[in-house]
């Protein structure tokens, strides 16, 4: 067994106000760093860097500590925590942003504690690409860097996004973001274009339809797991990224095979996230839960040993 390496996770910690088909929920603890940290903690020790206001619940930070997540890099400053409000359609796929209040997040400048600077694995959550680059200037020779971005930054900060792409190992985006970033509609052509800009690997999230990995070995499709009850999809993509980097942090080498196995572990981890509102479920999921779900995922494409 390989001792898992430490993971540095940068992103937002937030309150979400959600309008879901099952009912409305206010003051739900969310944020990319929160979801990703809980997910990654199933596999490896995590170091989180974020900013919160004086209204953010101490019990959430306590729950993170209880999962082996170091929160010394979570800065608490006077003011209100970042807040997002959104309404989901009945299909729980499409959503509308109703309100965004940056609050203390507007002046967020990640400051890495000295002990965090040697983190071998780095997950750059969906924040301003200039801040992602600033984090990369603060870490020393990371072994693996995974980054997320979104339409807002792709449209508004193309130069900073381009500079970020040249500094990372793997980019994770959804299919809409991949098309916008590449200027190409066909997913394989979009992937080829993005990979030409710097990252060694690209992961395209496709919601309930799974995710695609593009790397030097070709294309790998991880299936989505069909759940009977989907409650809240918020944070599922962040949980996927956290599960992936968490799994990889426990591997002796980052090989194409390890990445493909990591994709399945990430799918399993993210599937728990949507089973409850906010971080309620992902904050309690265990490695044993994930192992059991992996068996269910494998059963989706087992078809016997006979030739076709």
Short mmCIF file of C-alpha atoms in Angstrom, two decimals:
data_model
loop_
_atom_site.label_atom_id
_atom_site.label_comp_id
_atom_site.label_asym_id
_atom_site.label_seq_id
_atom_site.Cartn_x
_atom_site.Cartn_y
_atom_site.Cartn_z
CA UNK A 1 0.00 0.00 0.00
CA UNK A 2 1.20 3.50 -0.87
CA UNK A 3 0.79 6.14 1.82
CA UNK A 4 -1.50 8.79 0.28
CA UNK A 5 0.09 12.14 -0.49
CA UNK A 6 -1.34 15.40 0.80
CA UNK A 7 -3.76 17.31 -1.43
CA UNK A 8 -4.01 21.10 -1.56
CA UNK A 9 -7.49 22.32 -2.51
CA UNK A 10 -8.22 25.95 -3.38
CA UNK A 11 -11.74 27.22 -4.01
CA UNK A 12 -14.84 28.77 -2.55
CA UNK A 13 -16.69 28.04 0.66
CA UNK A 14 -20.19 29.39 0.49
CA UNK A 15 -23.84 29.47 1.41
CA UNK A 16 -26.32 28.32 -1.24
CA UNK A 17 -30.01 29.16 -1.46
CA UNK A 18 -31.58 26.42 -3.56
CA UNK A 19 -34.93 26.03 -5.30
CA UNK A 20 -35.22 22.31 -5.93
CA UNK A 21 -38.11 20.18 -7.24
CA UNK A 22 -38.25 18.59 -3.78
CA UNK A 23 -38.50 21.99 -2.04
CA UNK A 24 -36.49 25.08 -1.20
CA UNK A 25 -33.44 25.13 1.05
CA UNK A 26 -31.69 28.23 2.39
CA UNK A 27 -28.29 28.75 3.98
CA UNK A 28 -26.99 25.44 2.65
CA UNK A 29 -23.24 25.08 3.18
CA UNK A 30 -21.59 24.69 -0.20
CA UNK A 31 -18.73 25.98 -2.32
CA UNK A 32 -16.26 24.20 -4.60
CA UNK A 33 -13.58 23.78 -1.94
CA UNK A 34 -16.07 22.38 0.57
CA UNK A 35 -17.45 19.69 -1.74
CA UNK A 36 -14.05 18.77 -3.17
CA UNK A 37 -12.39 18.59 0.24
CA UNK A 38 -15.01 16.25 1.70
CA UNK A 39 -14.77 14.04 -1.39
CA UNK A 40 -10.97 13.91 -1.46
CA UNK A 41 -10.81 13.17 2.27
CA UNK A 42 -12.20 9.71 1.56
CA UNK A 43 -8.81 8.85 0.10
CA UNK A 44 -6.06 11.15 1.37
CA UNK A 45 -5.20 13.99 3.77
CA UNK A 46 -6.47 17.35 2.53
CA UNK A 47 -5.31 20.93 3.04
CA UNK A 48 -7.99 23.50 2.22
CA UNK A 49 -7.44 27.17 1.38
CA UNK A 50 -10.48 29.44 1.17
CA UNK A 51 -12.06 32.51 2.76
CA UNK A 52 -15.26 32.72 4.83
CA UNK A 53 -17.07 35.46 6.69
CA UNK A 54 -17.84 35.65 10.38
CA UNK A 55 -21.24 34.06 9.65
CA UNK A 56 -19.77 30.73 8.48
CA UNK A 57 -20.57 27.88 10.90
CA UNK A 58 -17.69 26.66 13.04
CA UNK A 59 -19.31 23.22 13.12
CA UNK A 60 -18.60 22.81 9.39
CA UNK A 61 -14.91 23.48 9.97
CA UNK A 62 -15.05 21.01 12.85
CA UNK A 63 -16.60 18.39 10.59
CA UNK A 64 -13.83 18.98 8.07
CA UNK A 65 -11.16 18.53 10.75
CA UNK A 66 -12.87 15.31 11.76
CA UNK A 67 -12.36 14.02 8.21
CA UNK A 68 -8.62 14.74 8.24
CA UNK A 69 -8.98 18.05 6.40
CA UNK A 70 -6.56 20.73 7.57
CA UNK A 71 -8.33 24.10 7.67
CA UNK A 72 -5.54 26.39 8.85
CA UNK A 73 -5.62 27.86 5.36
CA UNK A 74 -9.30 28.82 5.66
CA UNK A 75 -9.23 32.53 6.41
CA UNK A 76 -12.10 33.95 8.45
CA UNK A 77 -12.58 37.69 7.89
CA UNK A 78 -15.25 40.19 8.98
CA UNK A 79 -18.23 40.25 6.69
CA UNK A 80 -20.56 37.85 4.96
CA UNK A 81 -19.61 34.57 3.28
CA UNK A 82 -19.99 34.15 -0.47
CA UNK A 83 -23.61 33.33 -1.33
CA UNK A 84 -25.16 31.82 -4.44
CA UNK A 85 -28.86 31.30 -5.19
CA UNK A 86 -30.16 29.07 -7.96
CA UNK A 87 -33.28 27.36 -9.28
CA UNK A 88 -33.15 23.85 -10.75
CA UNK A 89 -35.53 22.64 -13.44
CA UNK A 90 -37.54 19.52 -12.79
CA UNK A 91 -34.94 17.45 -14.67
CA UNK A 92 -32.27 18.58 -12.17
CA UNK A 93 -29.93 19.16 -15.11
CA UNK A 94 -30.64 22.74 -16.09
CA UNK A 95 -30.40 25.51 -13.54
CA UNK A 96 -30.80 29.28 -13.40
CA UNK A 97 -28.65 31.53 -11.25
CA UNK A 98 -30.92 33.86 -9.30
CA UNK A 99 -28.35 35.78 -7.30
CA UNK A 100 -24.61 35.88 -6.62
CA UNK A 101 -23.14 37.80 -3.70
CA UNK A 102 -19.36 37.60 -3.62
CA UNK A 103 -19.08 39.28 -0.21
CA UNK A 104 -15.69 38.41 1.38
CA UNK A 105 -14.83 36.27 -1.64
CA UNK A 106 -14.52 39.45 -3.73
CA UNK A 107 -11.16 40.26 -2.14
CA UNK A 108 -9.94 36.66 -1.77
CA UNK A 109 -6.17 36.37 -2.25
CA UNK A 110 -5.06 32.80 -1.45
CA UNK A 111 -2.32 32.72 1.16
CA UNK A 112 -0.74 29.30 1.55
CA UNK A 113 0.59 28.39 4.98
CA UNK A 114 4.24 27.41 4.74
CA UNK A 115 3.42 23.77 5.46
CA UNK A 116 1.07 23.69 2.46
CA UNK A 117 3.66 24.82 -0.11
CA UNK A 118 5.12 21.34 -0.54
CA UNK A 119 1.74 19.71 -1.33
CA UNK A 120 2.36 17.10 -4.07
CA UNK A 121 -1.22 17.23 -5.38
CA UNK A 122 -3.08 20.46 -6.14
CA UNK A 123 -6.73 20.98 -7.04
CA UNK A 124 -7.46 24.49 -8.33
CA UNK A 125 -11.19 24.98 -7.91
CA UNK A 126 -13.28 27.26 -10.06
CA UNK A 127 -11.89 30.68 -9.10
CA UNK A 128 -10.37 33.56 -11.08
CA UNK A 129 -7.58 32.13 -13.28
CA UNK A 130 -5.20 34.83 -12.02
CA UNK A 131 -5.69 33.44 -8.50
CA UNK A 132 -5.10 29.91 -9.79
CA UNK A 133 -1.80 31.11 -11.26
CA UNK A 134 -0.91 32.86 -8.02
CA UNK A 135 -1.38 29.59 -6.13
CA UNK A 136 0.93 27.81 -8.58
CA UNK A 137 3.58 30.43 -7.84
CA UNK A 138 3.32 29.59 -4.14
CA UNK A 139 3.61 25.79 -4.35
CA UNK A 140 6.93 24.02 -4.84
CA UNK A 141 7.16 21.44 -7.64
CA UNK A 142 3.71 19.83 -7.35
CA UNK A 143 3.49 16.32 -8.74
CA UNK A 144 0.00 16.73 -10.21
CA UNK A 145 -2.19 19.80 -10.80
CA UNK A 146 -5.90 19.49 -11.62
CA UNK A 147 -7.84 22.65 -12.50
CA UNK A 148 -11.45 23.62 -13.10
CA UNK A 149 -12.81 26.71 -14.85
CA UNK A 150 -16.13 28.01 -16.20
CA UNK A 151 -17.80 30.03 -18.96
CA UNK A 152 -17.50 33.29 -17.02
CA UNK A 153 -13.69 33.08 -16.96
CA UNK A 154 -13.37 31.61 -20.46
CA UNK A 155 -15.30 34.58 -21.87
CA UNK A 156 -14.00 37.30 -19.55
CA UNK A 157 -10.37 36.31 -18.87
CA UNK A 158 -9.13 34.44 -21.97
CA UNK A 159 -5.46 35.42 -21.52
CA UNK A 160 -5.38 34.33 -17.89
CA UNK A 161 -7.17 31.08 -18.75
CA UNK A 162 -4.64 30.43 -21.53
CA UNK A 163 -1.75 31.03 -19.11
CA UNK A 164 -3.33 28.68 -16.58
CA UNK A 165 -3.71 25.92 -19.18
CA UNK A 166 0.03 26.02 -19.83
CA UNK A 167 0.77 25.36 -16.14
CA UNK A 168 -1.45 22.41 -15.31
CA UNK A 169 -1.52 18.65 -15.87
CA UNK A 170 -5.24 18.11 -16.23
CA UNK A 171 -8.24 20.33 -16.96
CA UNK A 172 -11.76 19.35 -15.94
CA UNK A 173 -14.74 21.13 -17.53
CA UNK A 174 -18.22 20.26 -18.74
CA UNK A 175 -19.09 19.80 -22.41
CA UNK A 176 -20.51 23.32 -22.82
CA UNK A 177 -17.32 24.82 -21.38
CA UNK A 178 -15.15 22.62 -23.59
CA UNK A 179 -16.97 23.82 -26.70
CA UNK A 180 -16.70 27.46 -25.65
CA UNK A 181 -13.01 27.18 -24.77
CA UNK A 182 -12.08 25.39 -28.00
CA UNK A 183 -14.46 27.06 -30.43
CA UNK A 184 -15.41 23.63 -31.73
CA UNK A 185 -18.70 21.77 -31.30
CA UNK A 186 -17.50 18.19 -31.90
CA UNK A 187 -16.26 16.91 -28.53
CA UNK A 188 -13.24 15.01 -29.87
CA UNK A 189 -12.13 18.00 -31.93
CA UNK A 190 -12.75 20.29 -28.96
CA UNK A 191 -10.59 18.03 -26.79
CA UNK A 192 -7.78 17.98 -29.36
CA UNK A 193 -7.78 21.76 -29.52
CA UNK A 194 -7.73 22.21 -25.73
CA UNK A 195 -4.92 19.68 -25.31
CA UNK A 196 -2.85 21.60 -27.87
CA UNK A 197 -2.91 24.58 -25.49
CA UNK A 198 -0.98 22.98 -22.66
CA UNK A 199 -2.66 20.41 -20.41
CA UNK A 200 -1.58 16.80 -20.78
CA UNK A 201 -5.06 15.52 -20.09
CA UNK A 202 -8.64 16.73 -20.37
CA UNK A 203 -11.73 15.50 -18.55
CA UNK A 204 -15.14 16.51 -19.85
CA UNK A 205 -17.98 16.09 -17.37
CA UNK A 206 -21.33 15.15 -18.89
CA UNK A 207 -23.59 15.10 -15.84
CA UNK A 208 -25.77 12.03 -15.57
CA UNK A 209 -24.10 10.67 -18.73
CA UNK A 210 -20.71 10.30 -17.03
CA UNK A 211 -17.38 11.79 -18.06
CA UNK A 212 -14.77 11.47 -20.81
CA UNK A 213 -11.01 11.37 -20.30
CA UNK A 214 -8.71 12.38 -23.17
CA UNK A 215 -5.02 11.59 -22.72
CA UNK A 216 -2.00 10.06 -24.45
CA UNK A 217 -3.70 6.66 -24.45
CA UNK A 218 -6.82 7.88 -26.23
CA UNK A 219 -10.33 8.30 -24.88
CA UNK A 220 -11.94 6.67 -21.86
CA UNK A 221 -15.63 6.92 -20.96
CA UNK A 222 -16.68 6.62 -17.33
CA UNK A 223 -20.41 5.92 -17.08
CA UNK A 224 -22.79 7.92 -14.97
CA UNK A 225 -24.44 5.93 -12.20
CA UNK A 226 -28.24 5.83 -12.54
CA UNK A 227 -29.65 6.70 -9.13
CA UNK A 228 -33.28 6.24 -8.20
CA UNK A 229 -33.33 9.36 -6.03
CA UNK A 230 -31.43 12.48 -7.07
CA UNK A 231 -32.04 15.28 -4.60
CA UNK A 232 -29.51 18.04 -5.25
CA UNK A 233 -26.84 18.05 -8.01
CA UNK A 234 -25.04 21.09 -6.60
CA UNK A 235 -21.38 20.32 -6.05
CA UNK A 236 -21.37 17.01 -7.90
CA UNK A 237 -18.69 18.21 -10.31
CA UNK A 238 -16.51 19.39 -7.43
CA UNK A 239 -17.03 16.06 -5.65
CA UNK A 240 -15.98 14.30 -8.87
CA UNK A 241 -12.75 16.33 -9.02
CA UNK A 242 -12.10 15.71 -5.34
CA UNK A 243 -12.68 11.99 -5.69
CA UNK A 244 -10.37 11.79 -8.70
CA UNK A 245 -7.43 13.63 -7.17
CA UNK A 246 -8.00 11.83 -3.88
CA UNK A 247 -7.67 8.45 -5.55
CA UNK A 248 -4.60 9.52 -7.53
CA UNK A 249 -2.91 10.80 -4.38
CA UNK A 250 -2.81 7.21 -3.13
CA UNK A 251 -1.22 5.75 -6.25
CA UNK A 252 2.54 5.18 -6.70
CA UNK A 253 2.40 6.55 -10.25
CA UNK A 254 -0.07 8.55 -12.31
CA UNK A 255 -0.41 6.15 -15.22
CA UNK A 256 -3.17 5.96 -17.84
CA UNK A 257 -4.53 2.94 -15.94
CA UNK A 258 -4.51 4.83 -12.63
CA UNK A 259 -6.36 7.72 -14.28
CA UNK A 260 -9.03 5.40 -15.66
CA UNK A 261 -9.51 3.73 -12.30
CA UNK A 262 -9.57 7.19 -10.76
CA UNK A 263 -12.38 8.21 -13.11
CA UNK A 264 -14.53 5.36 -11.81
CA UNK A 265 -13.72 6.20 -8.20
CA UNK A 266 -14.61 9.83 -8.94
CA UNK A 267 -17.93 8.79 -10.48
CA UNK A 268 -18.74 6.67 -7.44
CA UNK A 269 -17.82 9.47 -5.03
CA UNK A 270 -19.86 12.10 -6.87
CA UNK A 271 -22.90 9.83 -7.00
CA UNK A 272 -23.24 10.10 -3.23
CA UNK A 273 -23.12 13.89 -3.35
CA UNK A 274 -26.46 14.21 -5.15
CA UNK A 275 -28.34 11.98 -2.70
CA UNK A 276 -28.93 14.79 -0.18
CA UNK A 277 -29.09 18.57 -0.06
CA UNK A 278 -25.75 20.35 0.05
CA UNK A 279 -22.81 18.56 1.66
CA UNK A 280 -24.92 16.40 3.98
CA UNK A 281 -24.10 13.13 2.23
CA UNK A 282 -20.64 13.79 0.84
CA UNK A 283 -19.53 14.86 4.33
CA UNK A 284 -20.26 11.38 5.68
CA UNK A 285 -19.43 9.02 2.81
CA UNK A 286 -16.75 6.42 3.56
CA UNK A 287 -14.23 4.53 1.48
CA UNK A 288 -16.29 1.39 2.11
CA UNK A 289 -19.36 3.13 0.65
CA UNK A 290 -17.36 4.03 -2.45
CA UNK A 291 -16.01 0.48 -2.84
CA UNK A 292 -19.54 -0.91 -2.70
CA UNK A 293 -20.77 1.55 -5.29
CA UNK A 294 -17.85 0.72 -7.56
CA UNK A 295 -19.16 -2.84 -7.70
CA UNK A 296 -22.52 -1.47 -8.84
CA UNK A 297 -20.87 0.70 -11.48
CA UNK A 298 -18.84 -2.21 -12.83
CA UNK A 299 -22.04 -4.22 -13.14
CA UNK A 300 -23.32 -1.60 -15.62
CA UNK A 301 -20.96 -2.83 -18.32
CA UNK A 302 -20.26 -6.45 -17.40
CA UNK A 303 -21.47 -8.59 -20.28
CA UNK A 304 -19.64 -11.90 -19.88
CA UNK A 305 -16.50 -13.30 -21.45
CA UNK A 306 -18.00 -14.55 -24.71
CA UNK A 307 -16.93 -12.98 -27.98
CA UNK A 308 -19.25 -10.51 -29.67
#
